[in-house]
Amino acid sequence: DAGVMAKAAVQYQDTPKGKDRCSTCANFIAPHSCKVVAGNISPNGWCIAFVPKS
Ligand code: SF4
C-alpha cells in the first residue's frame, strides 16, 4: 500500500536528485506510488527517504 508521510515532510520533488530517482528507490511501487510517501509519485521524482535498490 501507499505510504502516509506527506511529500513536504520528506522534501519530495518531481525531478531526480543527481542519479537518484524514485524508479531506482527500494520504496517505489510502480507505477506511481511509494511505500512511505502518500500521493502520486513520479518515477523521476526524489525525496530524502530515498533508499537505493540493492
Ligand atoms: Fe518514495 Fe522518496 Fe523513494 Fe521516491 S525517493 S520512491 S518518494 S522514498
mmCIF file with all atom_site columns, N, CA and C and ligand atoms in Angstrom:
data_model
loop_
_atom_site.group_PDB
_atom_site.id
_atom_site.type_symbol
_atom_site.label_atom_id
_atom_site.label_alt_id
_atom_site.label_comp_id
_atom_site.label_asym_id
_atom_site.label_entity_id
_atom_site.label_seq_id
_atom_site.pdbx_PDB_ins_code
_atom_site.Cartn_x
_atom_site.Cartn_y
_atom_site.Cartn_z
_atom_site.occupancy
_atom_site.B_iso_or_equiv
_atom_site.pdbx_formal_charge
_atom_site.auth_seq_id
_atom_site.auth_comp_id
_atom_site.auth_asym_id
_atom_site.auth_atom_id
_atom_site.pdbx_PDB_model_num
ATOM   1   N  N   . ASP A 1 1  ? 0.841  -1.209 0.000   1.00 0.00 ? 1  ASP A N   1
ATOM   2   C  CA  . ASP A 1 1  ? 0.000  0.000  0.000   1.00 0.00 ? 1  ASP A CA  1
ATOM   3   C  C   . ASP A 1 1  ? 0.870  1.250  0.000   1.00 0.00 ? 1  ASP A C   1
ATOM   4   N  N   . ALA A 1 2  ? 0.258  2.330  -0.397  1.00 0.00 ? 2  ALA A N   1
ATOM   5   C  CA  . ALA A 1 2  ? 0.997  3.589  -0.453  1.00 0.00 ? 2  ALA A CA  1
ATOM   6   C  C   . ALA A 1 2  ? 1.245  4.114  0.957   1.00 0.00 ? 2  ALA A C   1
ATOM   7   N  N   . GLY A 1 3  ? 2.310  4.885  1.086   1.00 0.00 ? 3  GLY A N   1
ATOM   8   C  CA  . GLY A 1 3  ? 2.723  5.392  2.386   1.00 0.00 ? 3  GLY A CA  1
ATOM   9   C  C   . GLY A 1 3  ? 1.872  6.524  2.898   1.00 0.00 ? 3  GLY A C   1
ATOM   10  N  N   . VAL A 1 4  ? 2.223  6.999  4.085   1.00 0.00 ? 4  VAL A N   1
ATOM   11  C  CA  . VAL A 1 4  ? 1.405  8.021  4.742   1.00 0.00 ? 4  VAL A CA  1
ATOM   12  C  C   . VAL A 1 4  ? 2.152  9.328  5.005   1.00 0.00 ? 4  VAL A C   1
ATOM   13  N  N   . MET A 1 5  ? 3.448  9.349  4.805   1.00 0.00 ? 5  MET A N   1
ATOM   14  C  CA  . MET A 1 5  ? 4.159  10.604 5.045   1.00 0.00 ? 5  MET A CA  1
ATOM   15  C  C   . MET A 1 5  ? 3.837  11.608 3.946   1.00 0.00 ? 5  MET A C   1
ATOM   16  N  N   . ALA A 1 6  ? 3.694  12.858 4.333   1.00 0.00 ? 6  ALA A N   1
ATOM   17  C  CA  . ALA A 1 6  ? 3.414  13.913 3.360   1.00 0.00 ? 6  ALA A CA  1
ATOM   18  C  C   . ALA A 1 6  ? 4.650  14.199 2.525   1.00 0.00 ? 6  ALA A C   1
ATOM   19  N  N   . LYS A 1 7  ? 4.401  14.544 1.274   1.00 0.00 ? 7  LYS A N   1
ATOM   20  C  CA  . LYS A 1 7  ? 5.514  14.869 0.383   1.00 0.00 ? 7  LYS A CA  1
ATOM   21  C  C   . LYS A 1 7  ? 6.404  15.961 0.972   1.00 0.00 ? 7  LYS A C   1
ATOM   22  N  N   . ALA A 1 8  ? 5.779  16.973 1.539   1.00 0.00 ? 8  ALA A N   1
ATOM   23  C  CA  . ALA A 1 8  ? 6.563  18.096 2.066   1.00 0.00 ? 8  ALA A CA  1
ATOM   24  C  C   . ALA A 1 8  ? 7.477  17.659 3.211   1.00 0.00 ? 8  ALA A C   1
ATOM   25  N  N   . ALA A 1 9  ? 7.021  16.675 3.992   1.00 0.00 ? 9  ALA A N   1
ATOM   26  C  CA  . ALA A 1 9  ? 7.790  16.230 5.149   1.00 0.00 ? 9  ALA A CA  1
ATOM   27  C  C   . ALA A 1 9  ? 9.090  15.545 4.737   1.00 0.00 ? 9  ALA A C   1
ATOM   28  N  N   . VAL A 1 10 ? 9.115  15.031 3.513   1.00 0.00 ? 10 VAL A N   1
ATOM   29  C  CA  . VAL A 1 10 ? 10.330 14.361 3.037   1.00 0.00 ? 10 VAL A CA  1
ATOM   30  C  C   . VAL A 1 10 ? 10.960 15.120 1.872   1.00 0.00 ? 10 VAL A C   1
ATOM   31  N  N   . GLN A 1 11 ? 10.527 16.369 1.705   1.00 0.00 ? 11 GLN A N   1
ATOM   32  C  CA  . GLN A 1 11 ? 11.108 17.246 0.674   1.00 0.00 ? 11 GLN A CA  1
ATOM   33  C  C   . GLN A 1 11 ? 11.011 16.622 -0.715  1.00 0.00 ? 11 GLN A C   1
ATOM   34  N  N   . TYR A 1 12 ? 9.856  15.975 -0.980  1.00 0.00 ? 12 TYR A N   1
ATOM   35  C  CA  . TYR A 1 12 ? 9.650  15.356 -2.303  1.00 0.00 ? 12 TYR A CA  1
ATOM   36  C  C   . TYR A 1 12 ? 9.725  16.396 -3.402  1.00 0.00 ? 12 TYR A C   1
ATOM   37  N  N   . GLN A 1 13 ? 10.361 16.000 -4.518  1.00 0.00 ? 13 GLN A N   1
ATOM   38  C  CA  . GLN A 1 13 ? 10.402 16.851 -5.715  1.00 0.00 ? 13 GLN A CA  1
ATOM   39  C  C   . GLN A 1 13 ? 10.095 15.977 -6.920  1.00 0.00 ? 13 GLN A C   1
ATOM   40  N  N   . ASP A 1 14 ? 9.543  16.580 -7.994  1.00 0.00 ? 14 ASP A N   1
ATOM   41  C  CA  . ASP A 1 14 ? 9.152  15.824 -9.179  1.00 0.00 ? 14 ASP A CA  1
ATOM   42  C  C   . ASP A 1 14 ? 10.323 15.534 -10.111 1.00 0.00 ? 14 ASP A C   1
ATOM   43  N  N   . THR A 1 15 ? 11.515 15.909 -9.717  1.00 0.00 ? 15 THR A N   1
ATOM   44  C  CA  . THR A 1 15 ? 12.689 15.706 -10.554 1.00 0.00 ? 15 THR A CA  1
ATOM   45  C  C   . THR A 1 15 ? 13.728 14.887 -9.790  1.00 0.00 ? 15 THR A C   1
ATOM   46  N  N   . PRO A 1 16 ? 14.631 14.234 -10.501 1.00 0.00 ? 16 PRO A N   1
ATOM   47  C  CA  . PRO A 1 16 ? 15.660 13.416 -9.829  1.00 0.00 ? 16 PRO A CA  1
ATOM   48  C  C   . PRO A 1 16 ? 16.636 14.275 -9.033  1.00 0.00 ? 16 PRO A C   1
ATOM   49  N  N   . LYS A 1 17 ? 17.393 13.628 -8.164  1.00 0.00 ? 17 LYS A N   1
ATOM   50  C  CA  . LYS A 1 17 ? 18.475 14.281 -7.435  1.00 0.00 ? 17 LYS A CA  1
ATOM   51  C  C   . LYS A 1 17 ? 19.766 13.621 -7.899  1.00 0.00 ? 17 LYS A C   1
ATOM   52  N  N   . GLY A 1 18 ? 20.470 14.266 -8.786  1.00 0.00 ? 18 GLY A N   1
ATOM   53  C  CA  . GLY A 1 18 ? 21.628 13.615 -9.375  1.00 0.00 ? 18 GLY A CA  1
ATOM   54  C  C   . GLY A 1 18 ? 21.202 12.346 -10.091 1.00 0.00 ? 18 GLY A C   1
ATOM   55  N  N   . LYS A 1 19 ? 21.847 11.235 -9.747  1.00 0.00 ? 19 LYS A N   1
ATOM   56  C  CA  . LYS A 1 19 ? 21.487 9.966  -10.381 1.00 0.00 ? 19 LYS A CA  1
ATOM   57  C  C   . LYS A 1 19 ? 20.376 9.242  -9.630  1.00 0.00 ? 19 LYS A C   1
ATOM   58  N  N   . ASP A 1 20 ? 19.944 9.773  -8.495  1.00 0.00 ? 20 ASP A N   1
ATOM   59  C  CA  . ASP A 1 20 ? 18.927 9.114  -7.683  1.00 0.00 ? 20 ASP A CA  1
ATOM   60  C  C   . ASP A 1 20 ? 17.525 9.550  -8.074  1.00 0.00 ? 20 ASP A C   1
ATOM   61  N  N   . ARG A 1 21 ? 16.637 8.595  -8.206  1.00 0.00 ? 21 ARG A N   1
ATOM   62  C  CA  . ARG A 1 21 ? 15.241 8.872  -8.557  1.00 0.00 ? 21 ARG A CA  1
ATOM   63  C  C   . ARG A 1 21 ? 14.366 7.755  -8.020  1.00 0.00 ? 21 ARG A C   1
ATOM   64  N  N   . CYS A 1 22 ? 13.050 8.016  -7.963  1.00 0.00 ? 22 CYS A N   1
ATOM   65  C  CA  . CYS A 1 22 ? 12.129 7.045  -7.375  1.00 0.00 ? 22 CYS A CA  1
ATOM   66  C  C   . CYS A 1 22 ? 12.196 5.677  -8.053  1.00 0.00 ? 22 CYS A C   1
ATOM   67  N  N   . SER A 1 23 ? 12.376 5.652  -9.356  1.00 0.00 ? 23 SER A N   1
ATOM   68  C  CA  . SER A 1 23 ? 12.374 4.367  -10.060 1.00 0.00 ? 23 SER A CA  1
ATOM   69  C  C   . SER A 1 23 ? 13.546 3.479  -9.646  1.00 0.00 ? 23 SER A C   1
ATOM   70  N  N   . THR A 1 24 ? 14.569 4.043  -9.003  1.00 0.00 ? 24 THR A N   1
ATOM   71  C  CA  . THR A 1 24 ? 15.695 3.243  -8.525  1.00 0.00 ? 24 THR A CA  1
ATOM   72  C  C   . THR A 1 24 ? 15.708 3.168  -6.997  1.00 0.00 ? 24 THR A C   1
ATOM   73  N  N   . CYS A 1 25 ? 14.588 3.531  -6.371  1.00 0.00 ? 25 CYS A N   1
ATOM   74  C  CA  . CYS A 1 25 ? 14.467 3.523  -4.903  1.00 0.00 ? 25 CYS A CA  1
ATOM   75  C  C   . CYS A 1 25 ? 13.743 2.254  -4.453  1.00 0.00 ? 25 CYS A C   1
ATOM   76  N  N   . ALA A 1 26 ? 14.207 1.678  -3.355  1.00 0.00 ? 26 ALA A N   1
ATOM   77  C  CA  . ALA A 1 26 ? 13.600 0.453  -2.822  1.00 0.00 ? 26 ALA A CA  1
ATOM   78  C  C   . ALA A 1 26 ? 12.181 0.677  -2.325  1.00 0.00 ? 26 ALA A C   1
ATOM   79  N  N   . ASN A 1 27 ? 11.812 1.938  -2.066  1.00 0.00 ? 27 ASN A N   1
ATOM   80  C  CA  . ASN A 1 27 ? 10.470 2.242  -1.577  1.00 0.00 ? 27 ASN A CA  1
ATOM   81  C  C   . ASN A 1 27 ? 9.446  2.465  -2.689  1.00 0.00 ? 27 ASN A C   1
ATOM   82  N  N   . PHE A 1 28 ? 9.877  2.534  -3.919  1.00 0.00 ? 28 PHE A N   1
ATOM   83  C  CA  . PHE A 1 28 ? 8.975  2.847  -5.020  1.00 0.00 ? 28 PHE A CA  1
ATOM   84  C  C   . PHE A 1 28 ? 8.067  1.670  -5.330  1.00 0.00 ? 28 PHE A C   1
ATOM   85  N  N   . ILE A 1 29 ? 6.781  1.964  -5.590  1.00 0.00 ? 29 ILE A N   1
ATOM   86  C  CA  . ILE A 1 29 ? 5.807  0.970  -6.037  1.00 0.00 ? 29 ILE A CA  1
ATOM   87  C  C   . ILE A 1 29 ? 5.306  1.421  -7.402  1.00 0.00 ? 29 ILE A C   1
ATOM   88  N  N   . ALA A 1 30 ? 5.766  0.761  -8.438  1.00 0.00 ? 30 ALA A N   1
ATOM   89  C  CA  . ALA A 1 30 ? 5.345  1.129  -9.786  1.00 0.00 ? 30 ALA A CA  1
ATOM   90  C  C   . ALA A 1 30 ? 3.839  0.937  -9.947  1.00 0.00 ? 30 ALA A C   1
ATOM   91  N  N   . PRO A 1 31 ? 3.138  1.791  -10.697 1.00 0.00 ? 31 PRO A N   1
ATOM   92  C  CA  . PRO A 1 31 ? 3.777  2.834  -11.489 1.00 0.00 ? 31 PRO A CA  1
ATOM   93  C  C   . PRO A 1 31 ? 3.895  4.197  -10.796 1.00 0.00 ? 31 PRO A C   1
ATOM   94  N  N   . HIS A 1 32 ? 3.071  4.474  -9.760  1.00 0.00 ? 32 HIS A N   1
ATOM   95  C  CA  . HIS A 1 32 ? 3.029  5.845  -9.263  1.00 0.00 ? 32 HIS A CA  1
ATOM   96  C  C   . HIS A 1 32 ? 2.829  5.946  -7.752  1.00 0.00 ? 32 HIS A C   1
ATOM   97  N  N   . SER A 1 33 ? 3.379  4.992  -6.988  1.00 0.00 ? 33 SER A N   1
ATOM   98  C  CA  . SER A 1 33 ? 3.188  5.019  -5.539  1.00 0.00 ? 33 SER A CA  1
ATOM   99  C  C   . SER A 1 33 ? 4.508  4.765  -4.829  1.00 0.00 ? 33 SER A C   1
ATOM   100 N  N   . CYS A 1 34 ? 4.446  4.900  -3.482  1.00 0.00 ? 34 CYS A N   1
ATOM   101 C  CA  . CYS A 1 34 ? 5.639  4.749  -2.665  1.00 0.00 ? 34 CYS A CA  1
ATOM   102 C  C   . CYS A 1 34 ? 5.241  4.096  -1.344  1.00 0.00 ? 34 CYS A C   1
ATOM   103 N  N   . LYS A 1 35 ? 6.109  3.257  -0.807  1.00 0.00 ? 35 LYS A N   1
ATOM   104 C  CA  . LYS A 1 35 ? 5.809  2.567  0.450   1.00 0.00 ? 35 LYS A CA  1
ATOM   105 C  C   . LYS A 1 35 ? 5.714  3.519  1.630   1.00 0.00 ? 35 LYS A C   1
ATOM   106 N  N   . VAL A 1 36 ? 6.353  4.682  1.553   1.00 0.00 ? 36 VAL A N   1
ATOM   107 C  CA  . VAL A 1 36 ? 6.434  5.571  2.714   1.00 0.00 ? 36 VAL A CA  1
ATOM   108 C  C   . VAL A 1 36 ? 5.849  6.960  2.491   1.00 0.00 ? 36 VAL A C   1
ATOM   109 N  N   . VAL A 1 37 ? 5.652  7.355  1.243   1.00 0.00 ? 37 VAL A N   1
ATOM   110 C  CA  . VAL A 1 37 ? 5.154  8.705  0.948   1.00 0.00 ? 37 VAL A CA  1
ATOM   111 C  C   . VAL A 1 37 ? 3.780  8.604  0.285   1.00 0.00 ? 37 VAL A C   1
ATOM   112 N  N   . ALA A 1 38 ? 2.852  9.428  0.744   1.00 0.00 ? 38 ALA A N   1
ATOM   113 C  CA  . ALA A 1 38 ? 1.492  9.414  0.221   1.00 0.00 ? 38 ALA A CA  1
ATOM   114 C  C   . ALA A 1 38 ? 1.399  10.184 -1.096  1.00 0.00 ? 38 ALA A C   1
ATOM   115 N  N   . GLY A 1 39 ? 0.442  9.799  -1.895  1.00 0.00 ? 39 GLY A N   1
ATOM   116 C  CA  . GLY A 1 39 ? 0.120  10.556 -3.098  1.00 0.00 ? 39 GLY A CA  1
ATOM   117 C  C   . GLY A 1 39 ? 0.713  9.956  -4.356  1.00 0.00 ? 39 GLY A C   1
ATOM   118 N  N   . ASN A 1 40 ? 0.538  10.705 -5.451  1.00 0.00 ? 40 ASN A N   1
ATOM   119 C  CA  . ASN A 1 40 ? 1.031  10.288 -6.756  1.00 0.00 ? 40 ASN A CA  1
ATOM   120 C  C   . ASN A 1 40 ? 2.530  10.556 -6.839  1.00 0.00 ? 40 ASN A C   1
ATOM   121 N  N   . ILE A 1 41 ? 3.310  9.493  -7.053  1.00 0.00 ? 41 ILE A N   1
ATOM   122 C  CA  . ILE A 1 41 ? 4.766  9.605  -7.048  1.00 0.00 ? 41 ILE A CA  1
ATOM   123 C  C   . ILE A 1 41 ? 5.305  9.369  -8.458  1.00 0.00 ? 41 ILE A C   1
ATOM   124 N  N   . SER A 1 42 ? 6.117  10.281 -8.928  1.00 0.00 ? 42 SER A N   1
ATOM   125 C  CA  . SER A 1 42 ? 6.711  10.144 -10.257 1.00 0.00 ? 42 SER A CA  1
ATOM   126 C  C   . SER A 1 42 ? 7.902  9.206  -10.215 1.00 0.00 ? 42 SER A C   1
ATOM   127 N  N   . PRO A 1 43 ? 8.051  8.334  -11.231 1.00 0.00 ? 43 PRO A N   1
ATOM   128 C  CA  . PRO A 1 43 ? 9.261  7.513  -11.301 1.00 0.00 ? 43 PRO A CA  1
ATOM   129 C  C   . PRO A 1 43 ? 10.528 8.363  -11.374 1.00 0.00 ? 43 PRO A C   1
ATOM   130 N  N   . ASN A 1 44 ? 10.365 9.594  -11.819 1.00 0.00 ? 44 ASN A N   1
ATOM   131 C  CA  . ASN A 1 44 ? 11.507 10.505 -11.950 1.00 0.00 ? 44 ASN A CA  1
ATOM   132 C  C   . ASN A 1 44 ? 11.633 11.472 -10.784 1.00 0.00 ? 44 ASN A C   1
ATOM   133 N  N   . GLY A 1 45 ? 10.844 11.261 -9.724  1.00 0.00 ? 45 GLY A N   1
ATOM   134 C  CA  . GLY A 1 45 ? 10.924 12.119 -8.548  1.00 0.00 ? 45 GLY A CA  1
ATOM   135 C  C   . GLY A 1 45 ? 12.043 11.694 -7.616  1.00 0.00 ? 45 GLY A C   1
ATOM   136 N  N   . TRP A 1 46 ? 12.060 12.353 -6.452  1.00 0.00 ? 46 TRP A N   1
ATOM   137 C  CA  . TRP A 1 46 ? 13.089 12.031 -5.436  1.00 0.00 ? 46 TRP A CA  1
ATOM   138 C  C   . TRP A 1 46 ? 12.636 12.629 -4.107  1.00 0.00 ? 46 TRP A C   1
ATOM   139 N  N   . CYS A 1 47 ? 13.086 12.038 -2.987  1.00 0.00 ? 47 CYS A N   1
ATOM   140 C  CA  . CYS A 1 47 ? 12.880 12.647 -1.675  1.00 0.00 ? 47 CYS A CA  1
ATOM   141 C  C   . CYS A 1 47 ? 13.982 12.180 -0.728  1.00 0.00 ? 47 CYS A C   1
ATOM   142 N  N   . ILE A 1 48 ? 14.005 12.745 0.485   1.00 0.00 ? 48 ILE A N   1
ATOM   143 C  CA  . ILE A 1 48 ? 15.091 12.433 1.422   1.00 0.00 ? 48 ILE A CA  1
ATOM   144 C  C   . ILE A 1 48 ? 14.995 11.016 1.991   1.00 0.00 ? 48 ILE A C   1
ATOM   145 N  N   . ALA A 1 49 ? 13.863 10.336 1.748   1.00 0.00 ? 49 ALA A N   1
ATOM   146 C  CA  . ALA A 1 49 ? 13.725 8.949  2.206   1.00 0.00 ? 49 ALA A CA  1
ATOM   147 C  C   . ALA A 1 49 ? 14.250 7.955  1.167   1.00 0.00 ? 49 ALA A C   1
ATOM   148 N  N   . PHE A 1 50 ? 14.910 8.476  0.150   1.00 0.00 ? 50 PHE A N   1
ATOM   149 C  CA  . PHE A 1 50 ? 15.465 7.607  -0.904  1.00 0.00 ? 50 PHE A CA  1
ATOM   150 C  C   . PHE A 1 50 ? 16.374 6.523  -0.312  1.00 0.00 ? 50 PHE A C   1
ATOM   151 N  N   . VAL A 1 51 ? 16.124 5.272  -0.745  1.00 0.00 ? 51 VAL A N   1
ATOM   152 C  CA  . VAL A 1 51 ? 16.989 4.149  -0.393  1.00 0.00 ? 51 VAL A CA  1
ATOM   153 C  C   . VAL A 1 51 ? 17.309 3.413  -1.692  1.00 0.00 ? 51 VAL A C   1
ATOM   154 N  N   . PRO A 1 52 ? 18.565 3.308  -2.074  1.00 0.00 ? 52 PRO A N   1
ATOM   155 C  CA  . PRO A 1 52 ? 18.863 2.656  -3.349  1.00 0.00 ? 52 PRO A CA  1
ATOM   156 C  C   . PRO A 1 52 ? 18.441 1.190  -3.349  1.00 0.00 ? 52 PRO A C   1
ATOM   157 N  N   . LYS A 1 53 ? 17.890 0.760  -4.477  1.00 0.00 ? 53 LYS A N   1
ATOM   158 C  CA  . LYS A 1 53 ? 17.576 -0.665 -4.631  1.00 0.00 ? 53 LYS A CA  1
ATOM   159 C  C   . LYS A 1 53 ? 18.859 -1.456 -4.560  1.00 0.00 ? 53 LYS A C   1
ATOM   160 N  N   . SER A 1 54 ? 18.801 -2.577 -3.872  1.00 0.00 ? 54 SER A N   1
ATOM   161 C  CA  . SER A 1 54 ? 20.005 -3.410 -3.779  1.00 0.00 ? 54 SER A CA  1
ATOM   162 C  C   . SER A 1 54 ? 20.057 -4.360 -4.972  1.00 0.00 ? 54 SER A C   1
HETATM 163 FE FE1 . SF4 B 2 .  ? 9.383  7.173  -2.227  1.00 0.00 ? 1  SF4 B FE1 1
HETATM 164 FE FE2 . SF4 B 2 .  ? 11.178 9.038  -1.758  1.00 0.00 ? 1  SF4 B FE2 1
HETATM 165 FE FE3 . SF4 B 2 .  ? 11.939 6.650  -2.674  1.00 0.00 ? 1  SF4 B FE3 1
HETATM 166 FE FE4 . SF4 B 2 .  ? 10.643 8.353  -4.258  1.00 0.00 ? 1  SF4 B FE4 1
HETATM 167 S  S1  . SF4 B 2 .  ? 12.689 8.624  -3.374  1.00 0.00 ? 1  SF4 B S1  1
HETATM 168 S  S2  . SF4 B 2 .  ? 10.209 6.162  -4.045  1.00 0.00 ? 1  SF4 B S2  1
HETATM 169 S  S3  . SF4 B 2 .  ? 9.217  9.312  -2.835  1.00 0.00 ? 1  SF4 B S3  1
HETATM 170 S  S4  . SF4 B 2 .  ? 11.026 7.079  -0.678  1.00 0.00 ? 1  SF4 B S4  1
#
